[in-house]
XYZ file of C-alpha atoms in Angstrom:
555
model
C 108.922 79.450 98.954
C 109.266 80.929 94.970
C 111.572 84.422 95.446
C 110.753 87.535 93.787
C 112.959 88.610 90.795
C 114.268 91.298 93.243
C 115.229 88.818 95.443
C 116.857 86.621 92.914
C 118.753 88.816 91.024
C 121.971 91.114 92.116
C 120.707 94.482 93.109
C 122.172 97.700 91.327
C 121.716 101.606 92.094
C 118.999 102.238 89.873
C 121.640 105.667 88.878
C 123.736 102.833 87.056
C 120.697 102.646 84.677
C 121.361 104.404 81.922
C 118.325 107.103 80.410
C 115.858 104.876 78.269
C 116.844 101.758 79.545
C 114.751 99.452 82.701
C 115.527 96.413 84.329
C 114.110 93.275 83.562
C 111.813 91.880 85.647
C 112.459 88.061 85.329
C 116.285 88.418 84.294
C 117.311 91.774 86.149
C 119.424 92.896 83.034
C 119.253 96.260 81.591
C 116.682 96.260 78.418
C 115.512 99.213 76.245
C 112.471 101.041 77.576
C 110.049 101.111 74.402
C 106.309 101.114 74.386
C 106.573 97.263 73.508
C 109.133 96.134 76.371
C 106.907 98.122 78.890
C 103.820 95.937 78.502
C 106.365 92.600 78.577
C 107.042 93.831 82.128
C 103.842 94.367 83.316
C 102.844 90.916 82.020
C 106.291 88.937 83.300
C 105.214 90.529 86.480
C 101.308 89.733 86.229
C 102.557 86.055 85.492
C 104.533 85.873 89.273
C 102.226 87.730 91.694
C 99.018 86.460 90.003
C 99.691 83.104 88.763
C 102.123 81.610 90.569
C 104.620 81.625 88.052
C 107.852 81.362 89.417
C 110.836 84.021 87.598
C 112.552 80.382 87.085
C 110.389 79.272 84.673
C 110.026 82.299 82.643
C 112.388 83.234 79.602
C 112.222 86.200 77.527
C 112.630 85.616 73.885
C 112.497 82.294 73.312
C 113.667 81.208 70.119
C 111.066 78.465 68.429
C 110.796 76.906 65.194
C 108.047 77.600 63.390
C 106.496 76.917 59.916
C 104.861 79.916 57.923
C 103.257 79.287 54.468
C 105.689 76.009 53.717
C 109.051 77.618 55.115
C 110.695 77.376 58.533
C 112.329 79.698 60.555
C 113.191 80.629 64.118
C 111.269 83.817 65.740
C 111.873 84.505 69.291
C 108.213 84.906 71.805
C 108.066 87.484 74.230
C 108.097 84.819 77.497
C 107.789 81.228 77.497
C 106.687 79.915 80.735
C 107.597 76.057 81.288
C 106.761 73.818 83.361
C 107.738 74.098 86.988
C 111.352 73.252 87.855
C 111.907 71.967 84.385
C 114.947 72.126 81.872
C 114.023 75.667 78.930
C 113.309 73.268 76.051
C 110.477 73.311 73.659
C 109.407 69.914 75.291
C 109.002 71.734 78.747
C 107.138 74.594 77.018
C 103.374 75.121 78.575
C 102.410 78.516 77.969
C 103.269 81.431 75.577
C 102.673 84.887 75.737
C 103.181 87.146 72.737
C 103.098 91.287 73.535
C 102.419 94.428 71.509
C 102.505 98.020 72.087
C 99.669 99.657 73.904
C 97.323 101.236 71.410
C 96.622 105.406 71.922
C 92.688 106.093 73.278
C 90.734 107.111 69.912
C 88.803 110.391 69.320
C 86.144 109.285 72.084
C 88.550 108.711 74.883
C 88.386 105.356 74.717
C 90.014 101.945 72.411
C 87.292 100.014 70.964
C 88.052 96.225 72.035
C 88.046 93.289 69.916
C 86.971 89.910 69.797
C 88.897 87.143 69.133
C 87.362 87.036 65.413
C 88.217 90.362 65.176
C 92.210 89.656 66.329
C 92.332 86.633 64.051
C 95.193 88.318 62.109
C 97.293 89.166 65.038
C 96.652 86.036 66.323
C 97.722 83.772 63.864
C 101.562 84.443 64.971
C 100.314 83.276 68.602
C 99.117 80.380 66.750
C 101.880 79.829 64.966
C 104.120 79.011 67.884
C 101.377 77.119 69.890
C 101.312 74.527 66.245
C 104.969 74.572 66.739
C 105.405 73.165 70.083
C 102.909 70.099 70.777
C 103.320 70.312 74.355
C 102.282 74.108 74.423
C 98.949 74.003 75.793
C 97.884 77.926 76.437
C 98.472 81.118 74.611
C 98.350 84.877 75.401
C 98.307 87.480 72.865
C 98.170 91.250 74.474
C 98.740 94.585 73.720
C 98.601 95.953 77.155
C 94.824 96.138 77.220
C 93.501 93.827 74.849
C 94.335 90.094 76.273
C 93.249 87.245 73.935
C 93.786 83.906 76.007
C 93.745 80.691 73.766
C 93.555 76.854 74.758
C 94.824 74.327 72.988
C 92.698 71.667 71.814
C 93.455 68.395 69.954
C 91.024 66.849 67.778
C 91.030 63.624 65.588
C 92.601 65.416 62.825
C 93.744 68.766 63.330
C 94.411 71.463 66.179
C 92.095 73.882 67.366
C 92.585 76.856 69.387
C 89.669 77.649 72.040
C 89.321 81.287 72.989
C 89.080 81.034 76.643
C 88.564 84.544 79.278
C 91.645 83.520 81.119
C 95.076 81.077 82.203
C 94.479 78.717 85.215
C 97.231 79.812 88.158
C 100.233 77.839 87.941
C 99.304 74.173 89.371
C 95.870 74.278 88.638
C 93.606 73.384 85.810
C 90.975 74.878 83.370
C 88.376 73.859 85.962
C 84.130 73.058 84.827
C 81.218 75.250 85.626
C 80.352 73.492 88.520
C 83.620 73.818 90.438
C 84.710 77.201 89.135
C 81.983 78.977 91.209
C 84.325 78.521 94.190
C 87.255 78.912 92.366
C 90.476 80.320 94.273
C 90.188 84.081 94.238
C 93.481 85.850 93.776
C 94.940 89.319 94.838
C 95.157 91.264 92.288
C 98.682 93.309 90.621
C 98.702 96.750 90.922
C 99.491 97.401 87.683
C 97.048 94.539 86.466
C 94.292 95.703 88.331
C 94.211 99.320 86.553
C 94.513 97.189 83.564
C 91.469 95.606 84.545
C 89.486 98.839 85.207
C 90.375 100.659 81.919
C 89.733 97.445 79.725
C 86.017 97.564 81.897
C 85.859 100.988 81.216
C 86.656 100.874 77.544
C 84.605 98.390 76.574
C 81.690 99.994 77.709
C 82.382 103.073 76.643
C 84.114 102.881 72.961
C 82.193 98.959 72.421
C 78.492 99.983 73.908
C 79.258 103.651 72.866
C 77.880 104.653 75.622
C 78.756 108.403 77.151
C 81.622 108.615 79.548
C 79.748 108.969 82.864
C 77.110 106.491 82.028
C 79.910 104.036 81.280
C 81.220 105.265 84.832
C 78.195 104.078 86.336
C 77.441 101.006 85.151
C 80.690 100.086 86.082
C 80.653 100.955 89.522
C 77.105 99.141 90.095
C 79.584 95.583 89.522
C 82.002 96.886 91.396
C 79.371 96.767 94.447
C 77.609 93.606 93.089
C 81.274 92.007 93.111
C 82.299 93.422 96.831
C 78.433 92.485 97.690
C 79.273 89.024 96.555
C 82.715 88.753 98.524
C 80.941 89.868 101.935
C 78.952 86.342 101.814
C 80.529 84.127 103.439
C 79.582 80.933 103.877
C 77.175 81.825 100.690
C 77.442 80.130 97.089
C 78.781 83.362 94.793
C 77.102 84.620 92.034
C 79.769 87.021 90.836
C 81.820 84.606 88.692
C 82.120 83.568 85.148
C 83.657 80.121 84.209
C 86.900 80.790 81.421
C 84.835 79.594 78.228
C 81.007 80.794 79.604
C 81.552 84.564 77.706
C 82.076 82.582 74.199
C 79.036 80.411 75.148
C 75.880 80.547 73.100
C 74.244 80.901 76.066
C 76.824 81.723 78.534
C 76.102 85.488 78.791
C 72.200 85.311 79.556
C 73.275 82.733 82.330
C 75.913 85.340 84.228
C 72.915 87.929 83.275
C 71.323 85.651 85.506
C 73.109 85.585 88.516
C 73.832 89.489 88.401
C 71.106 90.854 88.273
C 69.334 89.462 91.558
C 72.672 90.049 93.160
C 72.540 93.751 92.234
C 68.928 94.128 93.517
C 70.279 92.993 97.195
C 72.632 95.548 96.505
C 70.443 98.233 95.876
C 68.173 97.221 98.655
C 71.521 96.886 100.966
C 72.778 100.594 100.290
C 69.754 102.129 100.085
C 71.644 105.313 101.393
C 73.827 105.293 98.017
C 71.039 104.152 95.817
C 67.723 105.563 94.651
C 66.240 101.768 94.036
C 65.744 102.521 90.238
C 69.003 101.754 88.865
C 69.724 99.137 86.493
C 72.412 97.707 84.744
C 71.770 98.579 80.893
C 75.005 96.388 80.052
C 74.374 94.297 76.500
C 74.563 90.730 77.526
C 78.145 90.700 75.778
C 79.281 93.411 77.751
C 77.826 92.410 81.373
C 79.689 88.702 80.570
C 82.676 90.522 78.984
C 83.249 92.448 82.593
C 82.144 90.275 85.030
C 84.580 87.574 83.722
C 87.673 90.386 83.969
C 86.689 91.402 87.586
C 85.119 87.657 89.105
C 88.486 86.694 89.440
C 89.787 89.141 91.970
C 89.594 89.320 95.666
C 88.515 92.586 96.265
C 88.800 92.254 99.884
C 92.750 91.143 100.162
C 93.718 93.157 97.504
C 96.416 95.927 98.468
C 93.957 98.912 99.381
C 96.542 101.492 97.894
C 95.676 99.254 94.689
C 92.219 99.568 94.206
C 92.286 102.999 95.484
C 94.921 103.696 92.393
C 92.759 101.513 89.766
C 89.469 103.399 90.711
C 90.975 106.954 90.676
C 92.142 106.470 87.131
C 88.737 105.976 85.868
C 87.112 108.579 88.093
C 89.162 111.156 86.991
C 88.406 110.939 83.592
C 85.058 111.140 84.236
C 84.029 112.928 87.360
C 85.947 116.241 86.995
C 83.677 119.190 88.018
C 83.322 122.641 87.121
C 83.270 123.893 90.647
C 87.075 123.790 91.842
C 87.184 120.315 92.219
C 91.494 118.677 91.941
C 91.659 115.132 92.411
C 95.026 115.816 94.226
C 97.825 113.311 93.316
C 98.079 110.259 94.908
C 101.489 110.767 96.450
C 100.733 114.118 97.681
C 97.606 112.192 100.077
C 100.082 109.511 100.924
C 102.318 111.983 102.341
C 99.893 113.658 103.916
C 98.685 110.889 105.566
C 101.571 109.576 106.771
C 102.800 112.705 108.938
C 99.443 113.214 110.777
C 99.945 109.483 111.157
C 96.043 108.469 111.741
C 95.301 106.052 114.341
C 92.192 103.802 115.150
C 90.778 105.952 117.974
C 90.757 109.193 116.100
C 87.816 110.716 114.784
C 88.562 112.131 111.326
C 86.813 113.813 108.604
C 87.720 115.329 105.187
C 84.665 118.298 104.640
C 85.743 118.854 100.459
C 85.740 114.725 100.305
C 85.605 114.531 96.552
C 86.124 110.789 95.362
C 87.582 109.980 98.601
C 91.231 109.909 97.843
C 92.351 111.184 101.571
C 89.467 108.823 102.822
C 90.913 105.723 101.382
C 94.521 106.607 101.911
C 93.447 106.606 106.034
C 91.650 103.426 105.672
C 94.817 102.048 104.222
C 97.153 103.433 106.857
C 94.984 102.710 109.778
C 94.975 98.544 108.505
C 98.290 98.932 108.648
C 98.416 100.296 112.101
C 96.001 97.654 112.770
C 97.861 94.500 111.597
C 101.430 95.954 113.631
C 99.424 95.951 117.014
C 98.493 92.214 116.291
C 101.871 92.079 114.916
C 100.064 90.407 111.516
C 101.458 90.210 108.090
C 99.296 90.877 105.341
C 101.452 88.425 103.335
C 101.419 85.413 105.698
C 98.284 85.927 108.100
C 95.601 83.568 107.593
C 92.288 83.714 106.637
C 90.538 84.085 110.084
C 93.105 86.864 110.952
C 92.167 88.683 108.042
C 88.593 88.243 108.543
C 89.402 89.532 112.658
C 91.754 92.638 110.852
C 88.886 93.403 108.623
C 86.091 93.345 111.094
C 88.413 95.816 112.908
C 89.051 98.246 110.147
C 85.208 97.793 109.298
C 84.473 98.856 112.637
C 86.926 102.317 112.740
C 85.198 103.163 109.041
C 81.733 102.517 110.371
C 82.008 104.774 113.659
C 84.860 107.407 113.088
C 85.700 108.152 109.845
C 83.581 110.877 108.120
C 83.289 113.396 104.800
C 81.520 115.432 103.208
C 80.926 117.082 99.742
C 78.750 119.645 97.964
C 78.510 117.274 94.464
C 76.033 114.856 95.542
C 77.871 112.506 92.515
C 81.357 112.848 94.342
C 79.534 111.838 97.506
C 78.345 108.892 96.012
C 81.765 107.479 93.905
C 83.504 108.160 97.499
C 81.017 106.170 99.155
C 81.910 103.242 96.376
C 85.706 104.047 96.589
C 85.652 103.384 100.796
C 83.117 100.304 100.834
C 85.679 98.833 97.986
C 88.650 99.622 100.191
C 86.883 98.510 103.003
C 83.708 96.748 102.502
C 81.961 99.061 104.602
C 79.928 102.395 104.467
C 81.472 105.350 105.663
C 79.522 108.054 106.901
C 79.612 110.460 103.992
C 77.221 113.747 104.094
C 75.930 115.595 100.757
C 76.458 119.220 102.024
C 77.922 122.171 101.910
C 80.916 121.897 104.532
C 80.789 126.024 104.418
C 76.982 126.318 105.137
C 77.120 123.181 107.671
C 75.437 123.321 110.319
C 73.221 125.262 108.115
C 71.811 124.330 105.180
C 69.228 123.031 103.421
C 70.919 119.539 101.488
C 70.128 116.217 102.744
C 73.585 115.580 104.310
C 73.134 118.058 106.964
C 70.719 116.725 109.601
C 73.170 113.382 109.871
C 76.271 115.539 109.945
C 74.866 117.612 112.795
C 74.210 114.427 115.289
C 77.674 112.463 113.867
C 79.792 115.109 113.006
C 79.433 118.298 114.846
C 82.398 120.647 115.016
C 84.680 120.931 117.141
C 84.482 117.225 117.803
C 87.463 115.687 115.120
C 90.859 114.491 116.037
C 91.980 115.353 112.568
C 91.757 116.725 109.273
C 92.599 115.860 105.933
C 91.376 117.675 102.832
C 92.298 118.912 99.976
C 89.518 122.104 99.462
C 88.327 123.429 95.927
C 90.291 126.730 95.224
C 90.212 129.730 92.726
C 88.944 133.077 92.242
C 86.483 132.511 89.950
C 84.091 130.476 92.240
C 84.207 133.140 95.182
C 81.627 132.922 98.071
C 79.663 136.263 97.843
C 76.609 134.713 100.202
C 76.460 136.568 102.957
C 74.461 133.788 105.282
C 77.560 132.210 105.280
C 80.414 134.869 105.254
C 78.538 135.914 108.587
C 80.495 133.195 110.143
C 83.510 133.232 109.314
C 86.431 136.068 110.985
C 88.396 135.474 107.384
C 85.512 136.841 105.407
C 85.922 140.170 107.480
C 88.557 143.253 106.236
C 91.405 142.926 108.584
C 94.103 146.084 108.800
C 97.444 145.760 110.186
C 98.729 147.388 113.182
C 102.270 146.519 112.929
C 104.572 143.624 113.955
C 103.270 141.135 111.458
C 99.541 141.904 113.748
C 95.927 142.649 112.324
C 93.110 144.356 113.596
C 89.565 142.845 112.999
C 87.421 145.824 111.342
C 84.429 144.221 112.194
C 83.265 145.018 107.849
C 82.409 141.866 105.881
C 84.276 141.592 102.602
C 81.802 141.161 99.819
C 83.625 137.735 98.391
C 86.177 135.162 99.261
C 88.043 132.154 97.458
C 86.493 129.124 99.197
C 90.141 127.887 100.286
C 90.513 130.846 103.022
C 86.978 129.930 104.369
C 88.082 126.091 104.290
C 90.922 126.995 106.394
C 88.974 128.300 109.381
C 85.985 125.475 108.933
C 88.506 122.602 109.644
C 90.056 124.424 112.531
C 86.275 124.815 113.670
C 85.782 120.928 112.574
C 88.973 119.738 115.463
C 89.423 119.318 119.097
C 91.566 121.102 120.811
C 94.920 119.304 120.082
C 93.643 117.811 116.923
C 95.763 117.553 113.945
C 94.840 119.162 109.944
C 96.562 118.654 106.808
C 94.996 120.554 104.190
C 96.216 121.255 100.111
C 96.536 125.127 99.581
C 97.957 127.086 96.958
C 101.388 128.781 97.302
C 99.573 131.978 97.258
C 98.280 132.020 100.890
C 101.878 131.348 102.140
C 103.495 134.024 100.074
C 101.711 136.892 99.091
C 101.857 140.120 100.880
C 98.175 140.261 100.831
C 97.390 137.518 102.340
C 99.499 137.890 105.567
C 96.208 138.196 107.878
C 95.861 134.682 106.715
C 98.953 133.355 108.114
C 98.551 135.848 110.760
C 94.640 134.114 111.827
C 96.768 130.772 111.247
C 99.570 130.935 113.368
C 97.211 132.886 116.405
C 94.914 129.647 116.309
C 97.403 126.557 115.397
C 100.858 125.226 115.451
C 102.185 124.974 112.192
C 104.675 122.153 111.885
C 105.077 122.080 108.388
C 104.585 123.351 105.072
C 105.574 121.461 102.313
């Protein structure tokens, strides 16, 4: 079995690494950290956990010969991959990969991606040290989000580079149309896979010009044709594009072809997410341009933590709202998550669900929890334990596992965000989590039969917060013993007045809602600010806190 660098290489303290320098991935020796040298490891470690590629057969800097306008000289590529097992020579040289800086986002918010046409200049020195070496047979030019993939081709009289959407894994070839349709799927890199997203993202956005949350949109409709297409089984897919069918004359109308029919299932599949109307307004450039960056993937084996990363970088560019909403940080949920521990029998909710960060993040632990009681390893189990595992984790998602959210667009990206973590609907309310059981939105009546209170095992939320979006309505204020005027009476104790107070910061309501929301027994981890722990006058707050819960930790 091919090792990991980590496992090849002698370990050091990461203290012994000196400011501005990294490791590097395929050689484990200190390099300098530059914009440059940080897309060179994200490719050198794209080339092992996507293609194969073992760290063996990758050198940095390979020095080649090559010939520029009549005169010869030596430049060094960013990796050479050769072939498997075989001596570093220029004979044993089969693929090339020549990196760039990543380019800064331009006035939009977005880089405007280029063809191959476009790139020729740039990738004449890829070309340059393909000509070189006759046994070189693929190319990669890439700035970190632009990737221009070239085949080599040999014709009677001179050599021609094919643009192509993508390398073959190690030990496998180019493939034809009619096999690639059932084509190995591969688990995607982390780091790739955001990659993937923002090159999605940008293309639609700074090529189609489109505005940013119609570009969100459009993007998220594939993302559900694509998961749609995985949940087949046993069904020819649709969602696929073969490496050269994007350059095609008439290669984009054909995946145009497939999508759209497989997006109309989708639509009539989630009819609870969409209205029926939708459409993908994708040029056919840009439909074939995404489909063939995302066909390759498998969604459903891909680390959940992954995909929950990838699609929170493009949400939050796009989806912040002007009513409190913080997209807390991803290690703040993970932490979170991990000391209420969530298991499959509980019952758990998040009422201020936003794009579903804490949602995911549970769906992630509780596979975990999952695959130890089977004692399963995600890395070695096979593919009817996964299918069992997923079923499972489908199941948990489907029946206990709840949120809710006043924006009726946050409900609906963290509906997308848990059926792409999970492949399954969740059962997600557009309400007010305040007003609930009241209210007049169209989450409500479900949330009252699934989700009444009192009825959770935990928890986990991270509420919108300020002073400037107080609740002054006094239907729901009526409810609530923090909206009242509390006195003290000594000994850290407050007396209940009985007099509403004529506004409160939504945070102090959300406190007492999720204790409402739980069981007795039942766990909550909720983000406040350090005011409520601190201030002097908010001590009837921690007061109400500690007389109804066990606090076990603030952090």
């Amino acid at each position: 079995m091919t090792q990991t660098p980590a496992e090849t290489q002698p370990q050091d303290d990461e203290s012994t690494i000196q400011e501005g320098m990294l490791l590097d991935y395929i050689t484990g020796k200190p390099k300098k950290e530059n914009p440059k040298e940080l897309v060179r490891q994200r490719i050198a470690r794209a080339l092992f956990h996507e293609y194969g590629i073992s760290p063996d057969d990758i050198k940095p800097d390979y020095s080649i010969a090559t010939e520029v306008d009549g005169k010869t000289r030596r430049k060094r590529v960013s990796l050479a991959v050769f072939h498997p097992g075989a001596e570093h020579s220029d004979e044993n040289l089969g693929r090339v990969v020549v990196c760039q800086a990543e380019p800064k986002n331009g006035k939009k918010g977005a880089f405007k991606m280029r063809d191959h046409t476009q790139a020729e200049k740039d990738l004449q020195e890829l070309k340059n040290f393909m000509t070189a070496v006759p046994s070189c047979q693929w190319g990669l030019w890439t700035n970190g989000l632009e990737f221009f993939f070239l085949q080599r081709e040999e014709a009677r009289f001179e050599t021609r580079f094919k643009p192509i959407g993508d390398w073959p894994p190690s030990g496998e070839t180019e493939g034809t149309k009619d096999l690639v349709s059932d084509a190995r799927l591969r688990k995607a890199d982390p780091d790739m896979l955001r990659v993937a997203f923002r090159r999605c993202h940008n293309f639609i956005h700074g090529n189609e010009g489109m505005p940013k949350d119609a570009a969100f949109w459009q993007f998220l409709y594939l993302i559900f044709a694509k998961m749609h297409d995985e949940r087949g089984r046993g069904v020819e897919r649709r969602f696929w594009a073969s490496p050269t069918e994007q350059f095609d004359e008439d290669g984009p109308e054909a995946i145009r072809a497939r999508i759209t029919p497989l997006f109309d299932e989708v639509k009539r599949e989630y009819s609870s997410i969409f209205r029926g109307n939708e459409e993908i307004t994708l040029s056919d450039r840009a439909l074939a341009f995404m489909v063939s960056e995302l066909a390759k993937y498998d969604f459903g084996r891909t680390d959940v933590d992954a995909k929950g990363a990838a699609y929170q970088e493009i949400v939050g560019a796009n989806l912040r709202g002007d009513r409190g909403q913080y997209f807390t940080p991803r290690g703040a949920i993970k932490l979170m998550v991990a000391m209420l521990d969530p298991q499959p029998e509980d019952r758990i909710i998040d009422p201020s669900c936003g794009t579903g960060g804490f949602l995911v993040s549970t769906i992630s632990h509780i596979l975990e929890s999952l695959r130890a009681r089977r004692e399963q390893d995600a890395e070695t189990e096979s593919t009817g334990e996964f299918l069992s595992v997923l079923d499972e984790l489908g199941s948990f998602v489907k029946d206990r596992l709840f949120g809710a959210d006043f924006d009726q667009f946050l409900v609906r990206a963290s509906q997308m965000n848990v059926v792409m973590a999970s492949n399954t609907l969740a059962n997600l309310f557009h309400m007010n989590s305040l007003e609930f059981p009241n209210g007049s939105l169209d989450g409500v009546g479900p949330a009252g039969s699934k989700a009444r209170l009192g009825t959770m095992d935990m928890v986990l939320t991270n509420p919108p917060f300020g002073s400037d979006i107080p609740i002054t309505d006094r239907n729901i204020l009526k409810h609530f013993e923090l909206a009242r005027i509390w006195k003290p009476i000594g000994g850290g104790a407050f007396r209940d007045t009985g007099r509403e107070q004529g506004s409160v910061s939504p945070e102090i309501l959300f406190i007492e809602r999720c204790v409402q929301w739980l069981k007795p027994g039942g766990r909550m981890g909720i983000v406040l600010p350090d005011g409520i722990l601190g201030n002097p006058g908010d001590a009837y707050i921690r007061a109400w806190i500690l007389r109804h819960c066990y606090v076990l930790a603030s952090v």
